[in-house]
Amino acid sequence: MVSNVATDEELRVGVFVCDCGLNIAGAVDTAAVAEYAETLPDVTCVVRNKYTCADPGQNEIKDAVRQHNLNRVVVASCTPRQHEPTFRQCVYEAGLNPYLMEMANLREHCSWVHPDDRDGATAKAKDLVASAVARARFLQAQEEMSVPVSQRALVIGGGIAGIEAALEMAEAGHKVTLVEKTPSIGGVMAQLDKTYPTMDCSI
Amino acid sequence: MGLSSRKAIYIPFPQAVPCSYILNMEDCLGNNPIACGKCAEVCEKNAINYDDQDEFVIREVGAVIVAIGLDVYDPTEMDEYGYTRFENVITSMEFERLICAGGPTAGHFVRPSDQVRPTRIGFIQCVGSRNPSIGRPYCSNICCMNTIKDTLLLADHYPDVKNVVFYQDIRAFGKSFEDMFQRSKKVGTRYVRGLPGDIEEDPETQNLTITVENTTSGKLEHHELDMVVLSVGVVPPEDLKKISGLLTLSKTSDGFFMESHPKLKPIDAPTRGVYFAGFCEAPKDIKESVCQAGAAASKVGGLLNAGEIHIEAITSVIDQEACTMCGVCAPICPYSAIVWEKGQPAMVIEAACAGCGACAAACNFNAITMRHFTDDQLLAQVRAVLAEKPEEKVFVFACNWCSYAGGDMAGISRLKYPSTNRVIRTMCSARVSEEMVLEAFLCGAPVVLVSGCHYADCHYINANRQTVKHVQRLWNKLERAGVRPERLQLEWISAAEGQKFANVMRQMEELRQTVTAEEIEHAREALKPKPKKEKKPKTEKEEADKEETPEEEAETVTS
Amino acid sequence: MAIEYFKCMMCGHDWEEEVEKGEDVERSCSQCRSNSIRRFKSKPTPKE
């Protein structure tokens, strides 16, 4: 097994704890989470943000990366399914490989579901940050493969939606192949006599 | 639709595109001059080819728009309405043919039983829609307006018709829809709130009597009618399953395709480069279909114009030296992205690898590294989460696409559940190796949940079948070690099932509370890895056989 | 076709079922809806 610990460099992890206004801070003691993050291994810098995803928040990440020479970034905010691309781009702009960023989901998986349990939510948030930092320490830079896109589109189905989409794309200058299983295009709409709301012919 | 007859060579309908004759080979007698061959004789352009065959056309494409439309609900199963038993009960699609100038009656609206023009026509709404008892709980979106249009058409053609519409709600929410509804009422259409219990036919006149509880007045009404139109709903197209298998798409609970995000990405399929247009994503009318088609086309334009795409660097890599050439990984890959020949180390075709990580979890020799979801990274997370007070925590592995997203959905819906759970995300549940689960128990986790997509939704074709195998083996392993197998749970939670996610977390917390400190301690001892023996490469079959516990015959099915 | 044995790891409900070879079915418990369904080729003997 190839070891993934970056042995050739000293690990410098930055943790950014987001309040998300009151979305997170309303149910989680983010100050305590930030304080806890400072005790985690290789964490060299902890910053609390009001809104990490907004420009000022992202600028704080970029500044900290440069100032503290960070080589790993943990953003403790919302679900990676929403903002992973945002923060990958952010650390990339700060000069880091985008795969050196990790997120902890303190909002969808924590503050929003435990609004009446501040202690429990805070304890959980600490664990989620610890988990993200642990993972971040093993993250490695990755190069994305880029693949050329074939210059043709396929439309499956020759009803009104398929015809319309195919025509639009053809008008924009793209090659389009339309596949229809029946002998004529037109689909269900062509079986109708008049259509609402215009009361005109379907064909 | 069986309303009139058609020859074996025909044009589908007058405005068909392409507008050419086609042969129905099931009915055609063929080119044998004794049998027929007449059409070939009269065709001056020699355009008739009896021997034409289907052929495969190969096109390489950069984007796909799925616009496979809909099927119309067949109301035969709703026997109370007598469709197919009574000639004068027709569907709204048959109505379209009867009223169409190009239809079988040249637009003369007559009823099927005696070819006489009906004057008393009933429309029954929600046939095959909003009816959970037949498995169609959703609103078909178009039928209310379609019926309103039909009543206006009839009133326009034949001022003496008396239309009655039986409905539960009229949904006329679109631009200018309400206006049409009011016009329909103004021309004399009667709207009766209530769906009929049944229809009876007078055997002599073949008139129909509808019995209905008018829920506005609370009274039982009988309506004698000449003809009844069932305003049928729409169902997902028959081909949906086939297409979804080809493009690894999934569907929502109503059976239509699932989009990437119900609000923010309604055009995108979860599979990159695939977009939806029209009905197959959800019931919608022509205008909405046209809108979505335009949006899909512009998305494709953006993709094609970009010229290239970046693929997330989440693919597996096989260490050629560590590989023992056992070949276990190759058949596991849902994408056939692993090439292996006997006596050769296995190799990953990077462009074909989708990054589920099932191979990395299955490799017995740690020879496969799943980039960005390595063993080291995930094990470090397990240890970090369970470093302090592990006995108070519910440990959860969740797949990115469904169960983790289900957790997000619980959050977005502000569903409350106990704060004891700790979730670790992998791309696919099949990435969760036996080692990771055992590590959690070794770190003192009272309970562990492995969660993934439902079978139909697996984002890696069928990688989560491997998850089942891992968990089955682990149950056996736990039992042999004297650890309650119930401490390991498995759940399929879709991205839409926030409620299920919250429920499962509650159940897991209840389960956690049943696990004693002694049990946790026992598991930590009993599951300790034995000193490693020099392992010989073995196939999966042998591995499965080894799992057998002959005295109880409690062998897990791994085939 | 062969008879196989199933047990829900959440509520303990157990049952047997005819299983087609090569079937690809998502299983859930008819009592508690859980997907934690353990599968046995032959009847497991109750322990303890």
PDB file of C-alpha atoms in Angstrom, chain A residues 1-4 23 36 79-81 84 88 99 105 108-109 112-117 120-121 123-124 127-128 130-131 134-135 138-140 142-157 160-162 164-165 168-169 174 177 181 183-185 188-197 199 203, chain B residues 1 13 15-18 22 59-65 67-68 93 96 99-100 142 145 149 152-153 176-177 180 239 277-278 285-286 290 293 297 300-301 304-305 307-313 366 371-374 376-377 380-381 384-385 393 400-401 404-405 407-408 411 414-419 421-422 425:
ATOM      1  CA  MET A   1       0.000   0.000   0.000  1.00  0.00           C
ATOM      2  CA  VAL A   2       1.303   3.398  -0.907  1.00  0.00           C
ATOM      3  CA  SER A   3       1.502   5.556   2.160  1.00  0.00           C
ATOM      4  CA  ASN A   4      -0.334   8.789   1.778  1.00  0.00           C
ATOM      5  CA  ASN A  23     -27.597  28.754  10.938  1.00  0.00           C
ATOM      6  CA  TYR A  36     -11.002  22.722  20.291  1.00  0.00           C
ATOM      7  CA  THR A  79     -22.467  19.948   3.318  1.00  0.00           C
ATOM      8  CA  PRO A  80     -19.679  19.277   0.821  1.00  0.00           C
ATOM      9  CA  ARG A  81     -22.440  18.425  -1.609  1.00  0.00           C
ATOM     10  CA  GLU A  84     -17.065  21.618  -2.031  1.00  0.00           C
ATOM     11  CA  ARG A  88     -11.817  23.815  -3.844  1.00  0.00           C
ATOM     12  CA  TYR A  99      -7.779  18.254  -3.274  1.00  0.00           C
ATOM     13  CA  ASN A 105     -20.668  19.373   7.748  1.00  0.00           C
ATOM     14  CA  GLU A 108     -27.116  19.992   7.450  1.00  0.00           C
ATOM     15  CA  HIS A 109     -25.728  17.172   9.591  1.00  0.00           C
ATOM     16  CA  TRP A 112     -30.103  22.118  11.649  1.00  0.00           C
ATOM     17  CA  VAL A 113     -31.009  18.733  13.122  1.00  0.00           C
ATOM     18  CA  HIS A 114     -30.095  19.376  16.770  1.00  0.00           C
ATOM     19  CA  PRO A 115     -31.496  22.858  17.427  1.00  0.00           C
ATOM     20  CA  ASP A 116     -32.495  22.029  21.012  1.00  0.00           C
ATOM     21  CA  ASP A 117     -29.335  20.222  22.042  1.00  0.00           C
ATOM     22  CA  GLY A 120     -24.756  17.496  22.043  1.00  0.00           C
ATOM     23  CA  ALA A 121     -24.484  19.488  18.828  1.00  0.00           C
ATOM     24  CA  ALA A 123     -19.713  17.843  20.982  1.00  0.00           C
ATOM     25  CA  LYS A 124     -20.696  16.398  17.642  1.00  0.00           C
ATOM     26  CA  ASP A 127     -15.852  15.318  16.422  1.00  0.00           C
ATOM     27  CA  LEU A 128     -16.742  16.243  12.852  1.00  0.00           C
ATOM     28  CA  ALA A 130     -11.510  16.250  14.349  1.00  0.00           C
ATOM     29  CA  SER A 131     -12.541  13.754  11.681  1.00  0.00           C
ATOM     30  CA  ALA A 134      -7.557  13.647  10.591  1.00  0.00           C
ATOM     31  CA  ARG A 135      -8.529  13.083   6.996  1.00  0.00           C
ATOM     32  CA  PHE A 138      -3.641  12.281   4.804  1.00  0.00           C
ATOM     33  CA  LEU A 139      -4.916  14.215   1.797  1.00  0.00           C
ATOM     34  CA  GLN A 140      -2.713  14.328  -1.246  1.00  0.00           C
ATOM     35  CA  GLN A 142      -4.457  15.112  -7.165  1.00  0.00           C
ATOM     36  CA  GLU A 143      -4.331  16.012 -10.801  1.00  0.00           C
ATOM     37  CA  GLU A 144      -7.623  15.952 -12.610  1.00  0.00           C
ATOM     38  CA  MET A 145      -7.731  14.280 -15.937  1.00  0.00           C
ATOM     39  CA  SER A 146      -9.259  16.368 -18.652  1.00  0.00           C
ATOM     40  CA  VAL A 147     -11.124  14.650 -21.403  1.00  0.00           C
ATOM     41  CA  PRO A 148     -12.207  16.185 -24.691  1.00  0.00           C
ATOM     42  CA  VAL A 149     -15.956  16.390 -25.203  1.00  0.00           C
ATOM     43  CA  SER A 150     -17.178  14.789 -28.401  1.00  0.00           C
ATOM     44  CA  GLN A 151     -18.757  17.474 -30.514  1.00  0.00           C
ATOM     45  CA  ARG A 152     -22.132  15.871 -31.002  1.00  0.00           C
ATOM     46  CA  ALA A 153     -25.230  15.552 -28.878  1.00  0.00           C
ATOM     47  CA  LEU A 154     -27.678  12.701 -28.721  1.00  0.00           C
ATOM     48  CA  VAL A 155     -31.363  13.247 -28.094  1.00  0.00           C
ATOM     49  CA  ILE A 156     -33.342  10.189 -27.055  1.00  0.00           C
ATOM     50  CA  GLY A 157     -36.992  10.628 -27.941  1.00  0.00           C
ATOM     51  CA  ILE A 160     -42.096  17.775 -28.383  1.00  0.00           C
ATOM     52  CA  ALA A 161     -39.266  17.985 -25.812  1.00  0.00           C
ATOM     53  CA  GLY A 162     -36.804  16.022 -27.914  1.00  0.00           C
ATOM     54  CA  GLU A 164     -37.368  21.266 -29.414  1.00  0.00           C
ATOM     55  CA  ALA A 165     -34.040  20.399 -27.744  1.00  0.00           C
ATOM     56  CA  GLU A 168     -32.230  24.487 -30.389  1.00  0.00           C
ATOM     57  CA  MET A 169     -28.895  22.724 -30.362  1.00  0.00           C
ATOM     58  CA  HIS A 174     -24.010  21.681 -32.829  1.00  0.00           C
ATOM     59  CA  THR A 177     -28.523  12.900 -33.526  1.00  0.00           C
ATOM     60  CA  LYS A 181     -38.331   4.391 -31.767  1.00  0.00           C
ATOM     61  CA  PRO A 183     -41.715   5.548 -37.546  1.00  0.00           C
ATOM     62  CA  SER A 184     -42.552   9.231 -37.076  1.00  0.00           C
ATOM     63  CA  ILE A 185     -41.430  11.901 -34.694  1.00  0.00           C
ATOM     64  CA  VAL A 188     -47.761  11.862 -27.702  1.00  0.00           C
ATOM     65  CA  MET A 189     -48.374  15.470 -28.667  1.00  0.00           C
ATOM     66  CA  ALA A 190     -48.932  14.475 -32.291  1.00  0.00           C
ATOM     67  CA  GLN A 191     -51.781  12.234 -31.159  1.00  0.00           C
ATOM     68  CA  LEU A 192     -53.663  15.171 -29.730  1.00  0.00           C
ATOM     69  CA  ASP A 193     -56.169  17.159 -31.731  1.00  0.00           C
ATOM     70  CA  LYS A 194     -56.119  20.581 -30.149  1.00  0.00           C
ATOM     71  CA  THR A 195     -53.920  21.631 -27.258  1.00  0.00           C
ATOM     72  CA  TYR A 196     -54.409  24.010 -24.358  1.00  0.00           C
ATOM     73  CA  PRO A 197     -54.151  26.863 -23.570  1.00  0.00           C
ATOM     74  CA  MET A 199     -56.728  25.667 -28.490  1.00  0.00           C
ATOM     75  CA  ILE A 203     -48.955  19.630 -35.200  1.00  0.00           C
TER      76      ILE A 203
ATOM     77  CA  MET B   1     -56.035   2.597 -30.890  1.00  0.00           C
ATOM     78  CA  PHE B  13     -50.535  10.144 -39.756  1.00  0.00           C
ATOM     79  CA  GLN B  15     -48.332  15.210 -40.929  1.00  0.00           C
ATOM     80  CA  ALA B  16     -45.815  12.488 -40.049  1.00  0.00           C
ATOM     81  CA  VAL B  17     -42.114  13.292 -40.277  1.00  0.00           C
ATOM     82  CA  PRO B  18     -40.597  11.683 -42.283  1.00  0.00           C
ATOM     83  CA  ILE B  22     -43.850   2.216 -43.851  1.00  0.00           C
ATOM     84  CA  ARG B  59     -22.132   7.866 -32.989  1.00  0.00           C
ATOM     85  CA  GLU B  60     -19.779   9.225 -30.407  1.00  0.00           C
ATOM     86  CA  VAL B  61     -21.507  11.949 -28.443  1.00  0.00           C
ATOM     87  CA  GLY B  62     -20.454  14.386 -25.740  1.00  0.00           C
ATOM     88  CA  ALA B  63     -23.872  14.912 -24.236  1.00  0.00           C
ATOM     89  CA  VAL B  64     -27.214  13.180 -24.064  1.00  0.00           C
ATOM     90  CA  ILE B  65     -30.668  14.669 -23.671  1.00  0.00           C
ATOM     91  CA  ALA B  67     -36.630  13.065 -23.689  1.00  0.00           C
ATOM     92  CA  ILE B  68     -38.399   9.735 -23.709  1.00  0.00           C
ATOM     93  CA  MET B  93     -56.614   9.820 -25.793  1.00  0.00           C
ATOM     94  CA  GLU B  96     -58.605  13.117 -29.245  1.00  0.00           C
ATOM     95  CA  ILE B  99     -62.689  14.756 -32.429  1.00  0.00           C
ATOM     96  CA  CYS B 100     -59.747  15.118 -34.799  1.00  0.00           C
ATOM     97  CA  ILE B 142     -52.182  17.868 -17.524  1.00  0.00           C
ATOM     98  CA  MET B 145     -56.669  21.371 -18.365  1.00  0.00           C
ATOM     99  CA  LYS B 149     -60.085  22.085 -23.318  1.00  0.00           C
ATOM    100  CA  LEU B 152     -64.678  23.907 -24.745  1.00  0.00           C
ATOM    101  CA  LEU B 153     -64.081  22.087 -28.040  1.00  0.00           C
ATOM    102  CA  SER B 176     -54.491  31.792 -18.622  1.00  0.00           C
ATOM    103  CA  PHE B 177     -55.664  28.419 -17.281  1.00  0.00           C
ATOM    104  CA  MET B 180     -60.239  28.721 -19.626  1.00  0.00           C
ATOM    105  CA  ASP B 239     -38.434   2.321 -21.753  1.00  0.00           C
ATOM    106  CA  ALA B 277     -36.307  17.333 -21.206  1.00  0.00           C
ATOM    107  CA  GLY B 278     -40.029  16.876 -20.999  1.00  0.00           C
ATOM    108  CA  ASP B 285     -47.472  20.132 -20.152  1.00  0.00           C
ATOM    109  CA  ILE B 286     -46.278  21.209 -23.583  1.00  0.00           C
ATOM    110  CA  VAL B 290     -40.564  23.237 -24.390  1.00  0.00           C
ATOM    111  CA  ALA B 293     -35.974  21.321 -23.679  1.00  0.00           C
ATOM    112  CA  ALA B 297     -30.166  22.417 -25.110  1.00  0.00           C
ATOM    113  CA  VAL B 300     -25.460  20.923 -23.747  1.00  0.00           C
ATOM    114  CA  GLY B 301     -24.248  23.950 -25.673  1.00  0.00           C
ATOM    115  CA  LEU B 304     -19.821  21.194 -25.971  1.00  0.00           C
ATOM    116  CA  ASN B 305     -18.457  24.706 -26.255  1.00  0.00           C
ATOM    117  CA  GLY B 307     -14.486  21.491 -25.432  1.00  0.00           C
ATOM    118  CA  GLU B 308     -13.188  19.462 -22.513  1.00  0.00           C
ATOM    119  CA  ILE B 309     -14.230  18.398 -19.062  1.00  0.00           C
ATOM    120  CA  HIS B 310     -12.253  17.688 -15.949  1.00  0.00           C
ATOM    121  CA  ILE B 311     -12.841  14.366 -14.298  1.00  0.00           C
ATOM    122  CA  GLU B 312     -12.672  14.322 -10.511  1.00  0.00           C
ATOM    123  CA  ALA B 313      -9.430  12.703  -9.469  1.00  0.00           C
ATOM    124  CA  ASN B 366      -4.125  -3.567   0.157  1.00  0.00           C
ATOM    125  CA  ARG B 371      -7.485   8.168  -4.669  1.00  0.00           C
ATOM    126  CA  HIS B 372      -8.947  10.787  -2.316  1.00  0.00           C
ATOM    127  CA  PHE B 373     -10.730   8.048  -0.340  1.00  0.00           C
ATOM    128  CA  THR B 374      -7.752   6.004   0.777  1.00  0.00           C
ATOM    129  CA  ASP B 376      -5.403   5.800   5.528  1.00  0.00           C
ATOM    130  CA  GLN B 377      -7.741   8.750   5.195  1.00  0.00           C
ATOM    131  CA  ALA B 380      -7.828   8.126  10.390  1.00  0.00           C
ATOM    132  CA  GLN B 381     -11.378   9.485  10.443  1.00  0.00           C
ATOM    133  CA  ALA B 384     -10.428  10.498  15.285  1.00  0.00           C
ATOM    134  CA  VAL B 385     -14.188  10.275  15.753  1.00  0.00           C
ATOM    135  CA  LYS B 393     -21.532   7.451  19.682  1.00  0.00           C
ATOM    136  CA  ASN B 400     -22.087  10.489  -1.009  1.00  0.00           C
ATOM    137  CA  TRP B 401     -24.988  10.235  -3.433  1.00  0.00           C
ATOM    138  CA  TYR B 404     -25.239  11.235   3.023  1.00  0.00           C
ATOM    139  CA  ALA B 405     -27.539  13.326   0.857  1.00  0.00           C
ATOM    140  CA  GLY B 407     -28.799  13.265   5.895  1.00  0.00           C
ATOM    141  CA  ASP B 408     -28.557  16.619   4.135  1.00  0.00           C
ATOM    142  CA  GLY B 411     -31.103  18.929   7.711  1.00  0.00           C
ATOM    143  CA  ARG B 414     -35.098  20.571   9.903  1.00  0.00           C
ATOM    144  CA  LEU B 415     -35.946  17.077  11.126  1.00  0.00           C
ATOM    145  CA  LYS B 416     -34.691  16.445  14.621  1.00  0.00           C
ATOM    146  CA  TYR B 417     -32.822  13.313  15.674  1.00  0.00           C
ATOM    147  CA  PRO B 418     -30.388  12.439  18.475  1.00  0.00           C
ATOM    148  CA  SER B 419     -27.002  14.149  18.247  1.00  0.00           C
ATOM    149  CA  ASN B 421     -24.406   9.988  15.386  1.00  0.00           C
ATOM    150  CA  ARG B 422     -21.083  10.553  13.604  1.00  0.00           C
ATOM    151  CA  ARG B 425     -18.676   9.959   3.879  1.00  0.00           C
TER     152      ARG B 425
END
